[in-house]
PDB file of C-alpha atoms in Angstrom:
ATOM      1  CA  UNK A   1       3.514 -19.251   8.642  1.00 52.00           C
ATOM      2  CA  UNK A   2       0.208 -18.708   6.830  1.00 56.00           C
ATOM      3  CA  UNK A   3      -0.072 -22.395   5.234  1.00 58.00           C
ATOM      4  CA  UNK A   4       1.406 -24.498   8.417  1.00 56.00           C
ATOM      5  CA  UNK A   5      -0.596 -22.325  10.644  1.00 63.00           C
ATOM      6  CA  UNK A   6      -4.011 -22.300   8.609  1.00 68.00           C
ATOM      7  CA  UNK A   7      -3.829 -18.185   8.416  1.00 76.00           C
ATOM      8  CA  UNK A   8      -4.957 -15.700   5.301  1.00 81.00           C
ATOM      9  CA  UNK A   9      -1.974 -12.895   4.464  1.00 82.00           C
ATOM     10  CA  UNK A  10      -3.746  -9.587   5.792  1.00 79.00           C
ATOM     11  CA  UNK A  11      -0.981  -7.680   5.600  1.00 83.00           C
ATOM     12  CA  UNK A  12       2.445  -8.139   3.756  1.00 85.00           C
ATOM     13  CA  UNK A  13       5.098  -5.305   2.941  1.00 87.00           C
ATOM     14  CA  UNK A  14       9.264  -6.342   1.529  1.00 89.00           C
ATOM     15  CA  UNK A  15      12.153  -4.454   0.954  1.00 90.00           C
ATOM     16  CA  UNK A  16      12.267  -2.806  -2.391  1.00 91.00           C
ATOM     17  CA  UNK A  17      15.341  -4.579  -3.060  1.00 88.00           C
ATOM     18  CA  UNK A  18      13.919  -7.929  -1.761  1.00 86.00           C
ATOM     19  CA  UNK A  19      16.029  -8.865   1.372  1.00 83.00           C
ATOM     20  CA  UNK A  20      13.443  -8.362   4.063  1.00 86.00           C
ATOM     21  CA  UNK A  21       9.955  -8.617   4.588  1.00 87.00           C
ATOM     22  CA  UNK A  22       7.153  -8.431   7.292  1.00 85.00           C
ATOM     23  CA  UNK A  23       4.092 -10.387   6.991  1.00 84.00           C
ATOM     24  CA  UNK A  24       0.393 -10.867   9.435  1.00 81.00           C
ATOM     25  CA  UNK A  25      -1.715 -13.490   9.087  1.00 81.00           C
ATOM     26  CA  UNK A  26      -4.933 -14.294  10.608  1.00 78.00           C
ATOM     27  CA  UNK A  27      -7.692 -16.559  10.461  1.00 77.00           C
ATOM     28  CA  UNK A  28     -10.670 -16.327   8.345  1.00 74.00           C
ATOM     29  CA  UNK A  29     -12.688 -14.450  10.926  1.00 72.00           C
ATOM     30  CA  UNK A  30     -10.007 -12.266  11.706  1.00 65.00           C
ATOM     31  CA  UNK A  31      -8.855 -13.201  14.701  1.00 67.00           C
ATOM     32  CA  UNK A  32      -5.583 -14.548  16.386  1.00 66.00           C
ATOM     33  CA  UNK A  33      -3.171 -12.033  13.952  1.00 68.00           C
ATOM     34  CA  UNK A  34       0.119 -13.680  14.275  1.00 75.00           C
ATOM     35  CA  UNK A  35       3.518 -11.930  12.488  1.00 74.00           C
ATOM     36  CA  UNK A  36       6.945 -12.903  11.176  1.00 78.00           C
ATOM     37  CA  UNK A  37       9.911 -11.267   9.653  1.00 76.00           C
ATOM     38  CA  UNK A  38      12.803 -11.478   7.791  1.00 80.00           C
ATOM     39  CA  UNK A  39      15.650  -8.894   7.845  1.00 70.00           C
ATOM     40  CA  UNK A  40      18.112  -6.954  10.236  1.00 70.00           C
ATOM     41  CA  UNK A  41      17.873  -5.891  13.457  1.00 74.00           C
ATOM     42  CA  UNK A  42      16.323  -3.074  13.139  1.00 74.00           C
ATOM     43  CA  UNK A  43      13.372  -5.039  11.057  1.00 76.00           C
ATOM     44  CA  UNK A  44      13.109  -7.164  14.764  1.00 73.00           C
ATOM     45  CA  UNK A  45      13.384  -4.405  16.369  1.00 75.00           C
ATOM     46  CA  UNK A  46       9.244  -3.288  15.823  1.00 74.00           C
ATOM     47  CA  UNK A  47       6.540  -4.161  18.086  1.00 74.00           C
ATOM     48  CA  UNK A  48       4.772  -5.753  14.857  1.00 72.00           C
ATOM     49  CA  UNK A  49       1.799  -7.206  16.549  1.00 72.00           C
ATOM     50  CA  UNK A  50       0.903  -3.953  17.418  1.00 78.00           C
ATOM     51  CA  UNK A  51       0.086  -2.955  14.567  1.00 82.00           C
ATOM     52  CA  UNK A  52      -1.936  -3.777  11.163  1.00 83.00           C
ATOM     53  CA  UNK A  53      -0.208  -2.463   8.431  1.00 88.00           C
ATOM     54  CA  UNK A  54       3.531  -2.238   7.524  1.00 89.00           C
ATOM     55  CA  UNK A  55       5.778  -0.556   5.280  1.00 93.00           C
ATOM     56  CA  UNK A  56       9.913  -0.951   4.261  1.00 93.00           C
ATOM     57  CA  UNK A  57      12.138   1.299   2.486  1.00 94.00           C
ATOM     58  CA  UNK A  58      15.839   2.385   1.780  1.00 93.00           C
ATOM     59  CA  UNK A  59      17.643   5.468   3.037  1.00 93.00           C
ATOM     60  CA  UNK A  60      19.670   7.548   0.195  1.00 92.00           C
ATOM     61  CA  UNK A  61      22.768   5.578   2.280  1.00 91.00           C
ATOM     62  CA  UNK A  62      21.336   1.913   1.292  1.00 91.00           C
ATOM     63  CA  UNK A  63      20.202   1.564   5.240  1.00 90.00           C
ATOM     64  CA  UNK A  64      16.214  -0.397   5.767  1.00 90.00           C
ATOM     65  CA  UNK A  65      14.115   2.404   6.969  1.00 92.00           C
ATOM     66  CA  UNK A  66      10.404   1.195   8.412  1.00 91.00           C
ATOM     67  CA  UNK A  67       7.166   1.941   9.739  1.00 92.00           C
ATOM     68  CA  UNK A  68       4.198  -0.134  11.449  1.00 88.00           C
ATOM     69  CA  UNK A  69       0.961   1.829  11.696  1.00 89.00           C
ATOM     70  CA  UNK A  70      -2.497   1.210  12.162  1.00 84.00           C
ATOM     71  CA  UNK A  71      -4.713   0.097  15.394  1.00 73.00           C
ATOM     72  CA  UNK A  72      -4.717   1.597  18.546  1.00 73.00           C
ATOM     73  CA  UNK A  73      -1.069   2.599  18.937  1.00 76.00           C
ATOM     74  CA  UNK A  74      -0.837   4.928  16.665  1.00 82.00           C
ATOM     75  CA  UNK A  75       2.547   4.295  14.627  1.00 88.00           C
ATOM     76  CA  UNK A  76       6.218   2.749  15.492  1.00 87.00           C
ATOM     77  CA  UNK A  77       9.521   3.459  13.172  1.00 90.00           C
ATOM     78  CA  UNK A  78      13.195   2.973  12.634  1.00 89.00           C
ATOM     79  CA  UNK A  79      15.497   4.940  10.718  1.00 90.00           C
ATOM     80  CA  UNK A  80      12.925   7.691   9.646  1.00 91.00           C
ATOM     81  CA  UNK A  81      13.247  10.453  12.526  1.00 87.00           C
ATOM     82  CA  UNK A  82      16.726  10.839  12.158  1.00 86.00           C
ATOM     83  CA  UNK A  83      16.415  11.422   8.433  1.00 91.00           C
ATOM     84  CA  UNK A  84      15.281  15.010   7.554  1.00 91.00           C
ATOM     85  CA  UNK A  85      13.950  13.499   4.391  1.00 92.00           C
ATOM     86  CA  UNK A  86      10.892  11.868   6.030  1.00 94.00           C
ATOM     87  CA  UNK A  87      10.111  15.019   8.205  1.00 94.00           C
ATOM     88  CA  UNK A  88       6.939  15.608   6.035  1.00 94.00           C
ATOM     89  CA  UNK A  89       6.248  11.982   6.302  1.00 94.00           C
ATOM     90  CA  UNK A  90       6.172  12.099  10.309  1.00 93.00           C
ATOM     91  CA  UNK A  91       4.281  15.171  10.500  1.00 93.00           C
ATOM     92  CA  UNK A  92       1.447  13.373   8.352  1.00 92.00           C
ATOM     93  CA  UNK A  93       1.646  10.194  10.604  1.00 90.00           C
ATOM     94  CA  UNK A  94       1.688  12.907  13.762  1.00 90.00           C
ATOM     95  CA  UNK A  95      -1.253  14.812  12.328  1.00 89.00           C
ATOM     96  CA  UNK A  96      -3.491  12.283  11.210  1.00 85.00           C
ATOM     97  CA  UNK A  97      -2.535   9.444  13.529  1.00 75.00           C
ATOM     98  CA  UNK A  98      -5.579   7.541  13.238  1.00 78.00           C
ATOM     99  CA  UNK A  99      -6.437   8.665   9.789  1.00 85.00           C
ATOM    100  CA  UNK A 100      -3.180   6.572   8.019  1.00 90.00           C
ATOM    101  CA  UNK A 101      -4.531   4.943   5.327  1.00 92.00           C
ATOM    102  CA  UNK A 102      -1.205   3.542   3.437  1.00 93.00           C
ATOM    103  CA  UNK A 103       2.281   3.965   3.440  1.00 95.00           C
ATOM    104  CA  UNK A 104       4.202   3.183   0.123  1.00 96.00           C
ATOM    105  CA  UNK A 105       8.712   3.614   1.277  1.00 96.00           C
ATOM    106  CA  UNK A 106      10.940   3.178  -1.767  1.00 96.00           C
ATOM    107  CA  UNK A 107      14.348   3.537  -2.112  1.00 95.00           C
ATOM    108  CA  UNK A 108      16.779   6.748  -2.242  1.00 95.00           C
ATOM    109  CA  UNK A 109      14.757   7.988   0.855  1.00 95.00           C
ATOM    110  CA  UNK A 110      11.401   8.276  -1.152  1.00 96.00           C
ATOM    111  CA  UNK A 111       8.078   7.904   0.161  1.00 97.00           C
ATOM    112  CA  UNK A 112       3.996   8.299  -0.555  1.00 96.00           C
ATOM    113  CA  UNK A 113       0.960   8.360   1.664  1.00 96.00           C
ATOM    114  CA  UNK A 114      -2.602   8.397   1.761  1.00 93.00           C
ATOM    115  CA  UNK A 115      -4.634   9.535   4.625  1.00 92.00           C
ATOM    116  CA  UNK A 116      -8.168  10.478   5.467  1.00 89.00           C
ATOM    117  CA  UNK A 117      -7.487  13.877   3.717  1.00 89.00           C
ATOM    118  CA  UNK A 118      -5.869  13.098   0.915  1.00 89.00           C
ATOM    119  CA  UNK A 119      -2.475  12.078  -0.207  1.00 93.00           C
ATOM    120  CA  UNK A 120       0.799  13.402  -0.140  1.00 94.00           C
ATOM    121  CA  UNK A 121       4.905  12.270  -1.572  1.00 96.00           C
ATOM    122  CA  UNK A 122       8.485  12.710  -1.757  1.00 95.00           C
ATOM    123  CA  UNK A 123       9.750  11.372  -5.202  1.00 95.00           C
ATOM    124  CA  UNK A 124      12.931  11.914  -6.609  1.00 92.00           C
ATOM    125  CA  UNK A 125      12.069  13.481 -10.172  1.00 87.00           C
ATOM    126  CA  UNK A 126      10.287  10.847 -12.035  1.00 87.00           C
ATOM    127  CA  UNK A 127       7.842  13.731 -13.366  1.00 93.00           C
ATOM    128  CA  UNK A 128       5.376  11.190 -15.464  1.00 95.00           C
ATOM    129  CA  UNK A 129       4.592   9.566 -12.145  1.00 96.00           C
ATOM    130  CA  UNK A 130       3.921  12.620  -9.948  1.00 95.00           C
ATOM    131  CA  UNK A 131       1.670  13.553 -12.704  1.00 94.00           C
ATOM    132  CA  UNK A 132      -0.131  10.779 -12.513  1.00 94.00           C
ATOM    133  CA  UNK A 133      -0.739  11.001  -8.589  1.00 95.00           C
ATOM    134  CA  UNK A 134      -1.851  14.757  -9.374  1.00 94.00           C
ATOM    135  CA  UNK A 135      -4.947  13.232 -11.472  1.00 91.00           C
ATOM    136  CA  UNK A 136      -8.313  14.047  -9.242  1.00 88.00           C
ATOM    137  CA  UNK A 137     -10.406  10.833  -8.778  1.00 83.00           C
ATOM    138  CA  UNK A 138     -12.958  12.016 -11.752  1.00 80.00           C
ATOM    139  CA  UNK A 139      -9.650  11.483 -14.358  1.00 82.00           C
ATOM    140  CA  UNK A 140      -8.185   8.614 -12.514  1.00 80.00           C
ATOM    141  CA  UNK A 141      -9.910   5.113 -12.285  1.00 86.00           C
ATOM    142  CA  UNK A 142     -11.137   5.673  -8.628  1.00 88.00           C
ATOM    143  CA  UNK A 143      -8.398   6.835  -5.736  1.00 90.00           C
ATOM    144  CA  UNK A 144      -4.730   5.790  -5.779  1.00 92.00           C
ATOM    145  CA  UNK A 145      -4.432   2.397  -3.274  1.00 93.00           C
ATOM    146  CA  UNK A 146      -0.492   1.963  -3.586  1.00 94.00           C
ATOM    147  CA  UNK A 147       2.543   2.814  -5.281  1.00 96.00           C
ATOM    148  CA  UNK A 148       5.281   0.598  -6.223  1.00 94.00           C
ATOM    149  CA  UNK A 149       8.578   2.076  -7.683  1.00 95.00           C
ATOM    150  CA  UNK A 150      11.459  -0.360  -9.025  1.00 94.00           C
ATOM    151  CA  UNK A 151      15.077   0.421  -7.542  1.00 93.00           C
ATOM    152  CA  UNK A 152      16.918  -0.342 -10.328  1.00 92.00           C
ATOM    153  CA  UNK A 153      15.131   0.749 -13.065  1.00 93.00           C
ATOM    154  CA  UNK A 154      12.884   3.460 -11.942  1.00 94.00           C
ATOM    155  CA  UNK A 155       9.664   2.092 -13.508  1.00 95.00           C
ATOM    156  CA  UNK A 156       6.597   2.264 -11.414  1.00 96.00           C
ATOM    157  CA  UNK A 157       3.339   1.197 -10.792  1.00 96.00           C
ATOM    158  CA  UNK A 158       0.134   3.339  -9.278  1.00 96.00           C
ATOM    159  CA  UNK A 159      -2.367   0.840  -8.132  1.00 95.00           C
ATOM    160  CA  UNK A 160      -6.330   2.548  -7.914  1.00 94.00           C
ATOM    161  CA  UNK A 161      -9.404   0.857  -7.195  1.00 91.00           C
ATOM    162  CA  UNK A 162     -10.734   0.404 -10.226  1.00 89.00           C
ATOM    163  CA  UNK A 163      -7.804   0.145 -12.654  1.00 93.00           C
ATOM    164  CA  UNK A 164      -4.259   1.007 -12.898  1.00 94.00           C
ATOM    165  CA  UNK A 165      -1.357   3.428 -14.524  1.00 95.00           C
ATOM    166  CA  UNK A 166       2.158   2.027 -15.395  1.00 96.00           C
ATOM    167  CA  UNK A 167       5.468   3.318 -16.720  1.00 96.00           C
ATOM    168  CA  UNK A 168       7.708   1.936 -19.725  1.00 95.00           C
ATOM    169  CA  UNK A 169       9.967  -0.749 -18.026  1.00 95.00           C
ATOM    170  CA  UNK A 170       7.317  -2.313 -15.939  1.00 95.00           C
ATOM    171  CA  UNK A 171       7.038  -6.280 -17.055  1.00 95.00           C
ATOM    172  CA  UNK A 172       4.617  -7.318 -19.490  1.00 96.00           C
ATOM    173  CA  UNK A 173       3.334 -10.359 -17.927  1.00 97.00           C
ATOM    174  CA  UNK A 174       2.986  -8.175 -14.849  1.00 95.00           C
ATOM    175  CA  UNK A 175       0.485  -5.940 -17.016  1.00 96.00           C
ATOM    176  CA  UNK A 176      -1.244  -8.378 -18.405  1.00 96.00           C
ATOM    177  CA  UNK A 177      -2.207 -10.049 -15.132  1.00 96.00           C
ATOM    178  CA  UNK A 178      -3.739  -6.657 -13.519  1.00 95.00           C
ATOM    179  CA  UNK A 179      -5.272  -5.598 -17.244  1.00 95.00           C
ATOM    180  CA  UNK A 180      -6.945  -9.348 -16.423  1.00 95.00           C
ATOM    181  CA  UNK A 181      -7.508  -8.839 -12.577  1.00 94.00           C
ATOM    182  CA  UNK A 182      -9.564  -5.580 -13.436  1.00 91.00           C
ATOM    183  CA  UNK A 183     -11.411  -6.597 -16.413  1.00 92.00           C
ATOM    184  CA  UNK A 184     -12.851  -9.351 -13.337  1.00 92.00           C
ATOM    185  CA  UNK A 185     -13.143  -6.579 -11.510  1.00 87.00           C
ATOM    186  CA  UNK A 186     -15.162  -4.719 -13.896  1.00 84.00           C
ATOM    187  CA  UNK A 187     -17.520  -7.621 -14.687  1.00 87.00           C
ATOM    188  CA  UNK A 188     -18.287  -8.204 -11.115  1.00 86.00           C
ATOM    189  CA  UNK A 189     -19.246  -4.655 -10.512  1.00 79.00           C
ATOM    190  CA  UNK A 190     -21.242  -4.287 -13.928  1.00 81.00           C
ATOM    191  CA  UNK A 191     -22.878  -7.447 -12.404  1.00 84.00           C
ATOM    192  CA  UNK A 192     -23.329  -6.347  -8.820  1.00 81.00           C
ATOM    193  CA  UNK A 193     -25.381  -3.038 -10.497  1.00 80.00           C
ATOM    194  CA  UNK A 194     -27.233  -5.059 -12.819  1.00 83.00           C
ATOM    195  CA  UNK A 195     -28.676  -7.177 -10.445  1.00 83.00           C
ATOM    196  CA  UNK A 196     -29.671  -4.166  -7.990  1.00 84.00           C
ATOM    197  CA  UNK A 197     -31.215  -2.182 -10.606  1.00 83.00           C
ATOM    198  CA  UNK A 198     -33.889  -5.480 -11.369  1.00 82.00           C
ATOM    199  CA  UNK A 199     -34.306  -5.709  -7.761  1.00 80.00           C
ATOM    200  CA  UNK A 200     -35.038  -1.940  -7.847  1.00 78.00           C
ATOM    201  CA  UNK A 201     -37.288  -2.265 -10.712  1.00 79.00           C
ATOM    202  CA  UNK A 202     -39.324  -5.146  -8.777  1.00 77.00           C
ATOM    203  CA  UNK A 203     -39.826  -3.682  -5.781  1.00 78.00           C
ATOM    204  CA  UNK A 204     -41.205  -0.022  -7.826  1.00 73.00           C
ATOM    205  CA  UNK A 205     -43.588  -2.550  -9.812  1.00 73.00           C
ATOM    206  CA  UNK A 206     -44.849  -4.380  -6.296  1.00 66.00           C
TER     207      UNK A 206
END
């Protein structure tokens, strides 16, 4: 879609076993978002272009639970009302409609969310990682933008602004390419704040 219709990804979520996936695209000012899919039914079955920001997951039964959220139209699902294991998940998306940041659905009915307030999740076990989401911003490398938990294995990933945590299991290469995407990161910021602390220091000596 993106390359044949000249669009930038803006918004991309997949099935954390791989067999479905929702993606927008857009052009480079942002306008005309178009969509496409790939799954069951119920993955068609979402107003997508509704919405700006998607998110797929598993039931503890193996069925493709989803969510589209973000905009004006507050939020759309399938599979996740009848489940009582996303109740707490609804009653975030009911009480802070407009203040949905990101949705993160993983398999064995799991789920995470951030919101204007904070965060909140439903993990099965995994202790080291619900540590690591209980870190305040002033121990963490700035606020927690996504989590990503493998199926199979169980190893996970917590994505933050500024850097990132990861469990045994995760691939190397994997590592190595976000150790290198942040170190960027980092050099472009140290940059950024070099260059407005000489522009500081001109205008005091003017």
């Amino acid at each position: 879609l993106c390359s044949v219709k000249k669009r930038v990804v803006s918004a991309f979520a997949m099935h954390p076993r791989g067999d479905s996936w929702v993606c927008k695209g857009v052009k480079f000012d942002g306008s005309r978002g178009q969509w496409c899919w790939s799954g069951n039914e119920d993955v068609r079955s979402l107003e997508w272009s509704k919405f700006n920001s998607f998110a797929l997951g598993e039931s503890e039964y193996g069925d493709t639970v989803g969510i589209a959220y973000g905009g004006s139209q507050g939020y759309a699902s399938f599979g996740l009302r009848d489940n009582s294991a996303y109740k707490g998940l609804i009653e975030i998306l009911e009480k802070h409609e407009n203040g949905v940041e990101k949705v993160c659905l993983f398999d064995e009915n799991q789920w995470w969310v951030r919101h204007d307030q904070g965060s909140a999740w439903s993990i099965n076990g995994k202790m080291s990682l619900q540590k690591e989401l209980m870190k305040p911003v002033s121990q963490a490398e700035g606020n927690d933008l996504s989590v990503t938990i493998c199926p199979d294995s169980g190893a996970w990933i917590v994505v933050r602004e500024w850097g990132f945590a990861s469990s045994p299991g995760v691939p190397k290469a994997l590592e190595k390419q976000l150790v290198k995407f942040y170190s960027q990161c980092r050099s472009s910021r140290n940059e950024a704040e070099d260059l407005a602390r000489q522009w500081d220091m001109a205008i005091r000596s003017t």
